[in-house]
Amino acid sequence: MTVRVFLVDDERLARVALRQLLDEHGGVEVIGEADSVASARAKLRELSPDVVFLDVQLGDGSGFEVLTSSDSWRTVFCTAWSEYAVRAFEVNALDYLVKPATPEVVARALARVGSKPASMGLRDDDLVTLREAQSMRLVPLSQVEFIKAADDYSEVHVSAQPMALVEVTLKDWEARLAGTSFVRIHRSTLVNVKHVASLRQDAGRWAMTLRSGATLEVSRRLAAEVRERLDAGR
């Protein structure tokens, strides 16, 4: 299968160098190039690449401005600036390459194309950014035990770490976590089934206990679905 690639970099020589690395790899077709946010947006509307190699600092703005939640292509950031890596993985980038790229790192990025879904959603083995008012943490999603709604915010409970209060709604979390080990157990709670110790019913009320000892209420309406997910192991 040929991987269709689009390049976005405001330096022509950088695009030439990257194109040469991609040509050497084989199984890759570079279907287009852009040197700005505006031209990238215009051309990407017409084309359907599998992967976009994207610089961060462009002449008319940031490479992050090229991205939207509806993108069907994977993004590999290729930049001289290492400090944007956390933000890149926050938008679920496939990889982050620091210039000058080498054949080895380009091959690594292309190898991930077939293993990661083409969406802005998360996978169980991803890192997730927890951005609070005065701090930011990057934690493995697998260590998140449960997420609880708090108006327009949410409480993210992580194993052996303090709870994080982040400005992300539970509805947004549920969309990003579709296809992962998380299941809604209540209108206000999402749980990672990998952390569940037990599910029990007492006097018509359902309750869940996590391995950490936390006890959570389970909606009777959702109990059957929760039991199915637990039986399936995810």
PDB file of C-alpha atoms in Angstrom:
ATOM      1  CA  MET A   1       0.000   0.000   0.000  1.00  0.00           C
ATOM      2  CA  THR A   2       1.313   3.433  -0.959  1.00  0.00           C
ATOM      3  CA  VAL A   3       1.248   6.085   1.758  1.00  0.00           C
ATOM      4  CA  ARG A   4       0.093   9.441   0.366  1.00  0.00           C
ATOM      5  CA  VAL A   5       2.007  12.295   2.005  1.00  0.00           C
ATOM      6  CA  PHE A   6       1.589  16.075   2.035  1.00  0.00           C
ATOM      7  CA  LEU A   7       4.390  18.417   3.169  1.00  0.00           C
ATOM      8  CA  VAL A   8       3.918  21.754   4.957  1.00  0.00           C
ATOM      9  CA  ASP A   9       7.066  23.844   5.584  1.00  0.00           C
ATOM     10  CA  ASP A  10       7.848  27.466   4.728  1.00  0.00           C
ATOM     11  CA  GLU A  11      11.476  26.589   3.860  1.00  0.00           C
ATOM     12  CA  ARG A  12      11.836  25.166   0.342  1.00  0.00           C
ATOM     13  CA  LEU A  13      15.133  23.421   1.112  1.00  0.00           C
ATOM     14  CA  ALA A  14      13.565  21.728   4.129  1.00  0.00           C
ATOM     15  CA  ARG A  15      10.779  20.376   1.904  1.00  0.00           C
ATOM     16  CA  VAL A  16      13.352  19.171  -0.647  1.00  0.00           C
ATOM     17  CA  ALA A  17      15.337  17.356   2.050  1.00  0.00           C
ATOM     18  CA  LEU A  18      12.248  15.710   3.515  1.00  0.00           C
ATOM     19  CA  ARG A  19      10.987  14.690   0.081  1.00  0.00           C
ATOM     20  CA  GLN A  20      14.345  12.995  -0.603  1.00  0.00           C
ATOM     21  CA  LEU A  21      14.101  11.028   2.669  1.00  0.00           C
ATOM     22  CA  LEU A  22      10.561   9.949   1.824  1.00  0.00           C
ATOM     23  CA  ASP A  23      11.573   8.923  -1.701  1.00  0.00           C
ATOM     24  CA  GLU A  24      14.396   6.805  -0.290  1.00  0.00           C
ATOM     25  CA  HIS A  25      11.991   5.041   2.056  1.00  0.00           C
ATOM     26  CA  GLY A  26       9.816   3.656  -0.740  1.00  0.00           C
ATOM     27  CA  GLY A  27       6.096   3.000  -0.703  1.00  0.00           C
ATOM     28  CA  VAL A  28       5.448   6.744  -0.350  1.00  0.00           C
ATOM     29  CA  GLU A  29       3.901   9.233  -2.760  1.00  0.00           C
ATOM     30  CA  VAL A  30       4.261  12.955  -2.000  1.00  0.00           C
ATOM     31  CA  ILE A  31       1.022  14.336  -3.434  1.00  0.00           C
ATOM     32  CA  GLY A  32       1.571  17.999  -2.632  1.00  0.00           C
ATOM     33  CA  GLU A  33       3.353  20.740  -0.707  1.00  0.00           C
ATOM     34  CA  ALA A  34       2.468  24.025   0.993  1.00  0.00           C
ATOM     35  CA  ASP A  35       4.570  26.808   2.499  1.00  0.00           C
ATOM     36  CA  SER A  36       1.967  28.532   4.697  1.00  0.00           C
ATOM     37  CA  VAL A  37      -1.128  27.979   6.825  1.00  0.00           C
ATOM     38  CA  ALA A  38      -3.376  29.495   4.147  1.00  0.00           C
ATOM     39  CA  SER A  39      -2.017  27.439   1.256  1.00  0.00           C
ATOM     40  CA  ALA A  40      -2.011  24.252   3.350  1.00  0.00           C
ATOM     41  CA  ARG A  41      -5.672  24.694   4.244  1.00  0.00           C
ATOM     42  CA  ALA A  42      -6.622  25.359   0.629  1.00  0.00           C
ATOM     43  CA  LYS A  43      -4.761  22.367  -0.783  1.00  0.00           C
ATOM     44  CA  LEU A  44      -5.770  19.941   1.968  1.00  0.00           C
ATOM     45  CA  ARG A  45      -9.414  20.657   1.202  1.00  0.00           C
ATOM     46  CA  GLU A  46      -8.812  19.284  -2.303  1.00  0.00           C
ATOM     47  CA  LEU A  47      -6.505  16.378  -1.449  1.00  0.00           C
ATOM     48  CA  SER A  48      -6.894  13.378   0.845  1.00  0.00           C
ATOM     49  CA  PRO A  49      -3.422  12.519   2.154  1.00  0.00           C
ATOM     50  CA  ASP A  50      -2.753   9.724   4.588  1.00  0.00           C
ATOM     51  CA  VAL A  51      -0.098  11.733   6.421  1.00  0.00           C
ATOM     52  CA  VAL A  52       0.810  15.420   6.691  1.00  0.00           C
ATOM     53  CA  PHE A  53       4.388  16.287   7.664  1.00  0.00           C
ATOM     54  CA  LEU A  54       3.866  19.656   9.338  1.00  0.00           C
ATOM     55  CA  ASP A  55       6.274  22.356  10.528  1.00  0.00           C
ATOM     56  CA  VAL A  56       5.255  24.374  13.606  1.00  0.00           C
ATOM     57  CA  GLN A  57       6.444  27.869  12.726  1.00  0.00           C
ATOM     58  CA  LEU A  58       5.195  29.032   9.344  1.00  0.00           C
ATOM     59  CA  GLY A  59       5.416  32.441   7.740  1.00  0.00           C
ATOM     60  CA  ASP A  60       1.753  33.331   8.322  1.00  0.00           C
ATOM     61  CA  GLY A  61       1.116  31.516  11.589  1.00  0.00           C
ATOM     62  CA  SER A  62       1.447  28.258  13.485  1.00  0.00           C
ATOM     63  CA  GLY A  63       1.200  24.779  12.031  1.00  0.00           C
ATOM     64  CA  PHE A  64      -1.354  24.030  14.737  1.00  0.00           C
ATOM     65  CA  GLU A  65      -3.731  26.369  12.890  1.00  0.00           C
ATOM     66  CA  VAL A  66      -3.805  23.889  10.010  1.00  0.00           C
ATOM     67  CA  LEU A  67      -5.408  21.239  12.226  1.00  0.00           C
ATOM     68  CA  THR A  68      -9.140  20.747  12.781  1.00  0.00           C
ATOM     69  CA  SER A  69     -11.125  18.171  14.744  1.00  0.00           C
ATOM     70  CA  SER A  70     -12.478  16.676  11.508  1.00  0.00           C
ATOM     71  CA  ASP A  71      -9.112  15.905   9.886  1.00  0.00           C
ATOM     72  CA  SER A  72      -9.005  12.426   8.351  1.00  0.00           C
ATOM     73  CA  TRP A  73      -5.223  12.403   7.960  1.00  0.00           C
ATOM     74  CA  ARG A  74      -2.447  11.675  10.464  1.00  0.00           C
ATOM     75  CA  THR A  75      -0.052  14.425  11.479  1.00  0.00           C
ATOM     76  CA  VAL A  76       3.713  14.137  11.885  1.00  0.00           C
ATOM     77  CA  PHE A  77       5.285  17.330  13.185  1.00  0.00           C
ATOM     78  CA  CYS A  78       8.719  18.015  11.702  1.00  0.00           C
ATOM     79  CA  THR A  79      10.290  21.103  13.234  1.00  0.00           C
ATOM     80  CA  ALA A  80      13.457  22.609  14.643  1.00  0.00           C
ATOM     81  CA  TRP A  81      11.662  23.418  17.907  1.00  0.00           C
ATOM     82  CA  SER A  82      11.569  20.660  20.533  1.00  0.00           C
ATOM     83  CA  GLU A  83       9.477  22.680  23.015  1.00  0.00           C
ATOM     84  CA  TYR A  84       6.219  22.123  21.109  1.00  0.00           C
ATOM     85  CA  ALA A  85       6.257  18.347  21.592  1.00  0.00           C
ATOM     86  CA  VAL A  86       3.780  18.316  24.499  1.00  0.00           C
ATOM     87  CA  ARG A  87       1.260  20.385  22.574  1.00  0.00           C
ATOM     88  CA  ALA A  88       1.750  18.188  19.507  1.00  0.00           C
ATOM     89  CA  PHE A  89       0.823  15.054  21.404  1.00  0.00           C
ATOM     90  CA  GLU A  90      -2.081  16.936  23.005  1.00  0.00           C
ATOM     91  CA  VAL A  91      -3.623  17.078  19.515  1.00  0.00           C
ATOM     92  CA  ASN A  92      -2.766  13.396  19.096  1.00  0.00           C
ATOM     93  CA  ALA A  93       0.102  13.741  16.626  1.00  0.00           C
ATOM     94  CA  LEU A  94       1.376  10.503  15.140  1.00  0.00           C
ATOM     95  CA  ASP A  95       5.000  11.508  15.771  1.00  0.00           C
ATOM     96  CA  TYR A  96       7.222  14.519  16.484  1.00  0.00           C
ATOM     97  CA  LEU A  97      10.493  14.814  14.565  1.00  0.00           C
ATOM     98  CA  VAL A  98      13.159  17.388  15.389  1.00  0.00           C
ATOM     99  CA  LYS A  99      15.075  18.690  12.377  1.00  0.00           C
ATOM    100  CA  PRO A 100      17.248  17.624  10.768  1.00  0.00           C
ATOM    101  CA  ALA A 101      15.173  14.492  10.243  1.00  0.00           C
ATOM    102  CA  THR A 102      17.033  11.241   9.612  1.00  0.00           C
ATOM    103  CA  PRO A 103      16.008   8.177   7.574  1.00  0.00           C
ATOM    104  CA  GLU A 104      15.507   6.280  10.826  1.00  0.00           C
ATOM    105  CA  VAL A 105      13.010   8.718  12.394  1.00  0.00           C
ATOM    106  CA  VAL A 106      11.105   9.134   9.122  1.00  0.00           C
ATOM    107  CA  ALA A 107      10.837   5.339   8.833  1.00  0.00           C
ATOM    108  CA  ARG A 108       9.600   5.200  12.447  1.00  0.00           C
ATOM    109  CA  ALA A 109       6.875   7.751  11.730  1.00  0.00           C
ATOM    110  CA  LEU A 110       5.727   5.958   8.587  1.00  0.00           C
ATOM    111  CA  ALA A 111       5.649   2.629  10.431  1.00  0.00           C
ATOM    112  CA  ARG A 112       3.073   4.119  12.808  1.00  0.00           C
ATOM    113  CA  VAL A 113       0.671   5.042  10.022  1.00  0.00           C
ATOM    114  CA  GLY A 114      -0.942   1.619   9.938  1.00  0.00           C
ATOM    115  CA  SER A 115      -1.106   1.227  13.707  1.00  0.00           C
ATOM    116  CA  LYS A 116      -2.878   4.421  14.766  1.00  0.00           C
ATOM    117  CA  PRO A 117      -6.430   5.457  13.915  1.00  0.00           C
ATOM    118  CA  ALA A 118      -6.964   8.516  11.705  1.00  0.00           C
ATOM    119  CA  SER A 119      -8.808  10.628  14.228  1.00  0.00           C
ATOM    120  CA  MET A 120      -8.305  13.117  17.005  1.00  0.00           C
ATOM    121  CA  GLY A 121      -9.405  10.453  19.483  1.00  0.00           C
ATOM    122  CA  LEU A 122      -7.180   8.777  22.041  1.00  0.00           C
ATOM    123  CA  ARG A 123      -5.900   5.209  22.353  1.00  0.00           C
ATOM    124  CA  ASP A 124      -5.262   3.278  25.544  1.00  0.00           C
ATOM    125  CA  ASP A 125      -1.485   3.555  25.054  1.00  0.00           C
ATOM    126  CA  ASP A 126      -1.503   7.326  24.416  1.00  0.00           C
ATOM    127  CA  LEU A 127      -0.286  10.076  26.696  1.00  0.00           C
ATOM    128  CA  VAL A 128      -2.898  12.634  27.722  1.00  0.00           C
ATOM    129  CA  THR A 129      -2.282  16.252  28.709  1.00  0.00           C
ATOM    130  CA  LEU A 130      -3.944  17.450  31.929  1.00  0.00           C
ATOM    131  CA  ARG A 131      -3.833  21.251  31.837  1.00  0.00           C
ATOM    132  CA  GLU A 132      -4.856  23.012  35.045  1.00  0.00           C
ATOM    133  CA  ALA A 133      -4.881  26.708  35.973  1.00  0.00           C
ATOM    134  CA  GLN A 134      -1.286  26.811  37.196  1.00  0.00           C
ATOM    135  CA  SER A 135       0.233  23.583  35.917  1.00  0.00           C
ATOM    136  CA  MET A 136       0.230  20.903  33.252  1.00  0.00           C
ATOM    137  CA  ARG A 137       0.873  17.179  33.455  1.00  0.00           C
ATOM    138  CA  LEU A 138       1.425  14.571  30.757  1.00  0.00           C
ATOM    139  CA  VAL A 139       0.267  11.144  31.967  1.00  0.00           C
ATOM    140  CA  PRO A 140      -0.384   7.759  30.342  1.00  0.00           C
ATOM    141  CA  LEU A 141      -4.101   7.364  29.644  1.00  0.00           C
ATOM    142  CA  SER A 142      -3.829   3.849  31.085  1.00  0.00           C
ATOM    143  CA  GLN A 143      -3.174   5.413  34.523  1.00  0.00           C
ATOM    144  CA  VAL A 144      -6.394   7.443  34.497  1.00  0.00           C
ATOM    145  CA  GLU A 145      -8.871   5.600  36.743  1.00  0.00           C
ATOM    146  CA  PHE A 146     -12.008   7.678  36.233  1.00  0.00           C
ATOM    147  CA  ILE A 147     -13.243  11.091  35.100  1.00  0.00           C
ATOM    148  CA  LYS A 148     -16.059  12.920  36.846  1.00  0.00           C
ATOM    149  CA  ALA A 149     -18.069  15.901  35.576  1.00  0.00           C
ATOM    150  CA  ALA A 150     -17.725  19.227  37.402  1.00  0.00           C
ATOM    151  CA  ASP A 151     -19.921  21.695  35.472  1.00  0.00           C
ATOM    152  CA  ASP A 152     -17.838  22.883  32.477  1.00  0.00           C
ATOM    153  CA  TYR A 153     -14.773  21.227  34.007  1.00  0.00           C
ATOM    154  CA  SER A 154     -13.947  17.642  34.879  1.00  0.00           C
ATOM    155  CA  GLU A 155     -12.068  15.891  37.648  1.00  0.00           C
ATOM    156  CA  VAL A 156      -9.468  13.485  36.269  1.00  0.00           C
ATOM    157  CA  HIS A 157      -8.408  10.885  38.824  1.00  0.00           C
ATOM    158  CA  VAL A 158      -5.001   9.329  38.134  1.00  0.00           C
ATOM    159  CA  SER A 159      -3.410   6.382  39.949  1.00  0.00           C
ATOM    160  CA  ALA A 160      -1.117   7.468  42.799  1.00  0.00           C
ATOM    161  CA  GLN A 161      -1.364  11.143  41.761  1.00  0.00           C
ATOM    162  CA  PRO A 162      -3.439  14.145  42.846  1.00  0.00           C
ATOM    163  CA  MET A 163      -6.750  14.686  41.086  1.00  0.00           C
ATOM    164  CA  ALA A 164      -6.571  17.161  38.169  1.00  0.00           C
ATOM    165  CA  LEU A 165      -9.351  19.716  37.545  1.00  0.00           C
ATOM    166  CA  VAL A 166      -9.283  20.469  33.810  1.00  0.00           C
ATOM    167  CA  GLU A 167     -11.394  22.691  31.580  1.00  0.00           C
ATOM    168  CA  VAL A 168     -12.775  19.835  29.459  1.00  0.00           C
ATOM    169  CA  THR A 169     -16.395  18.684  29.658  1.00  0.00           C
ATOM    170  CA  LEU A 170     -17.331  15.065  30.207  1.00  0.00           C
ATOM    171  CA  LYS A 171     -19.035  15.075  26.794  1.00  0.00           C
ATOM    172  CA  ASP A 172     -15.737  16.060  25.147  1.00  0.00           C
ATOM    173  CA  TRP A 173     -13.887  13.366  27.079  1.00  0.00           C
ATOM    174  CA  GLU A 174     -16.416  10.750  26.004  1.00  0.00           C
ATOM    175  CA  ALA A 175     -15.917  11.675  22.334  1.00  0.00           C
ATOM    176  CA  ARG A 176     -12.119  11.505  22.623  1.00  0.00           C
ATOM    177  CA  LEU A 177     -12.237   8.214  24.547  1.00  0.00           C
ATOM    178  CA  ALA A 178     -14.516   6.335  22.148  1.00  0.00           C
ATOM    179  CA  GLY A 179     -12.948   2.957  21.385  1.00  0.00           C
ATOM    180  CA  THR A 180     -10.785   2.919  24.519  1.00  0.00           C
ATOM    181  CA  SER A 181     -11.185   1.095  27.836  1.00  0.00           C
ATOM    182  CA  PHE A 182     -13.412   3.833  29.228  1.00  0.00           C
ATOM    183  CA  VAL A 183     -17.141   3.338  29.746  1.00  0.00           C
ATOM    184  CA  ARG A 184     -19.821   5.688  31.055  1.00  0.00           C
ATOM    185  CA  ILE A 185     -21.242   4.332  34.322  1.00  0.00           C
ATOM    186  CA  HIS A 186     -23.314   7.373  35.261  1.00  0.00           C
ATOM    187  CA  ARG A 187     -24.354  10.630  33.597  1.00  0.00           C
ATOM    188  CA  SER A 188     -21.480  12.269  35.472  1.00  0.00           C
ATOM    189  CA  THR A 189     -18.778   9.555  35.386  1.00  0.00           C
ATOM    190  CA  LEU A 190     -16.505   7.724  32.935  1.00  0.00           C
ATOM    191  CA  VAL A 191     -14.427   4.799  34.234  1.00  0.00           C
ATOM    192  CA  ASN A 192     -11.405   2.915  32.899  1.00  0.00           C
ATOM    193  CA  VAL A 193     -12.534  -0.711  33.159  1.00  0.00           C
ATOM    194  CA  LYS A 194      -8.904  -1.804  33.572  1.00  0.00           C
ATOM    195  CA  HIS A 195      -9.041  -0.332  37.097  1.00  0.00           C
ATOM    196  CA  VAL A 196     -12.311  -1.957  38.212  1.00  0.00           C
ATOM    197  CA  ALA A 197     -12.125  -4.391  41.149  1.00  0.00           C
ATOM    198  CA  SER A 198     -15.821  -5.219  41.505  1.00  0.00           C
ATOM    199  CA  LEU A 199     -19.375  -4.354  40.509  1.00  0.00           C
ATOM    200  CA  ARG A 200     -22.186  -5.191  42.895  1.00  0.00           C
ATOM    201  CA  GLN A 201     -25.906  -4.607  43.430  1.00  0.00           C
ATOM    202  CA  ASP A 202     -27.397  -3.913  46.849  1.00  0.00           C
ATOM    203  CA  ALA A 203     -31.090  -3.180  47.400  1.00  0.00           C
ATOM    204  CA  GLY A 204     -31.530  -2.297  43.742  1.00  0.00           C
ATOM    205  CA  ARG A 205     -28.587   0.114  43.672  1.00  0.00           C
ATOM    206  CA  TRP A 206     -25.398  -0.585  41.719  1.00  0.00           C
ATOM    207  CA  ALA A 207     -21.934   0.372  42.956  1.00  0.00           C
ATOM    208  CA  MET A 208     -18.443  -0.077  41.534  1.00  0.00           C
ATOM    209  CA  THR A 209     -15.213  -0.400  43.491  1.00  0.00           C
ATOM    210  CA  LEU A 210     -11.868   0.371  41.884  1.00  0.00           C
ATOM    211  CA  ARG A 211      -8.542  -1.232  42.745  1.00  0.00           C
ATOM    212  CA  SER A 212      -7.515   2.029  44.370  1.00  0.00           C
ATOM    213  CA  GLY A 213     -10.429   1.675  46.799  1.00  0.00           C
ATOM    214  CA  ALA A 214     -12.635   4.385  45.286  1.00  0.00           C
ATOM    215  CA  THR A 215     -16.372   3.552  45.210  1.00  0.00           C
ATOM    216  CA  LEU A 216     -18.573   4.961  42.455  1.00  0.00           C
ATOM    217  CA  GLU A 217     -22.309   4.952  41.815  1.00  0.00           C
ATOM    218  CA  VAL A 218     -23.481   3.098  38.695  1.00  0.00           C
ATOM    219  CA  SER A 219     -26.687   4.123  36.954  1.00  0.00           C
ATOM    220  CA  ARG A 220     -29.270   1.315  36.791  1.00  0.00           C
ATOM    221  CA  ARG A 221     -29.928   2.294  33.170  1.00  0.00           C
ATOM    222  CA  LEU A 222     -26.258   1.759  32.288  1.00  0.00           C
ATOM    223  CA  ALA A 223     -25.570  -1.271  34.507  1.00  0.00           C
ATOM    224  CA  ALA A 224     -26.157  -3.887  31.781  1.00  0.00           C
ATOM    225  CA  GLU A 225     -23.775  -2.163  29.349  1.00  0.00           C
ATOM    226  CA  VAL A 226     -21.165  -1.766  32.086  1.00  0.00           C
ATOM    227  CA  ARG A 227     -21.371  -5.471  32.936  1.00  0.00           C
ATOM    228  CA  GLU A 228     -20.903  -6.386  29.256  1.00  0.00           C
ATOM    229  CA  ARG A 229     -17.794  -4.196  29.035  1.00  0.00           C
ATOM    230  CA  LEU A 230     -16.374  -5.733  32.199  1.00  0.00           C
ATOM    231  CA  ASP A 231     -17.039  -9.248  30.909  1.00  0.00           C
ATOM    232  CA  ALA A 232     -15.269  -8.327  27.654  1.00  0.00           C
ATOM    233  CA  GLY A 233     -12.302  -6.932  29.564  1.00  0.00           C
ATOM    234  CA  ARG A 234     -12.536  -3.450  28.001  1.00  0.00           C
TER     235      ARG A 234
END
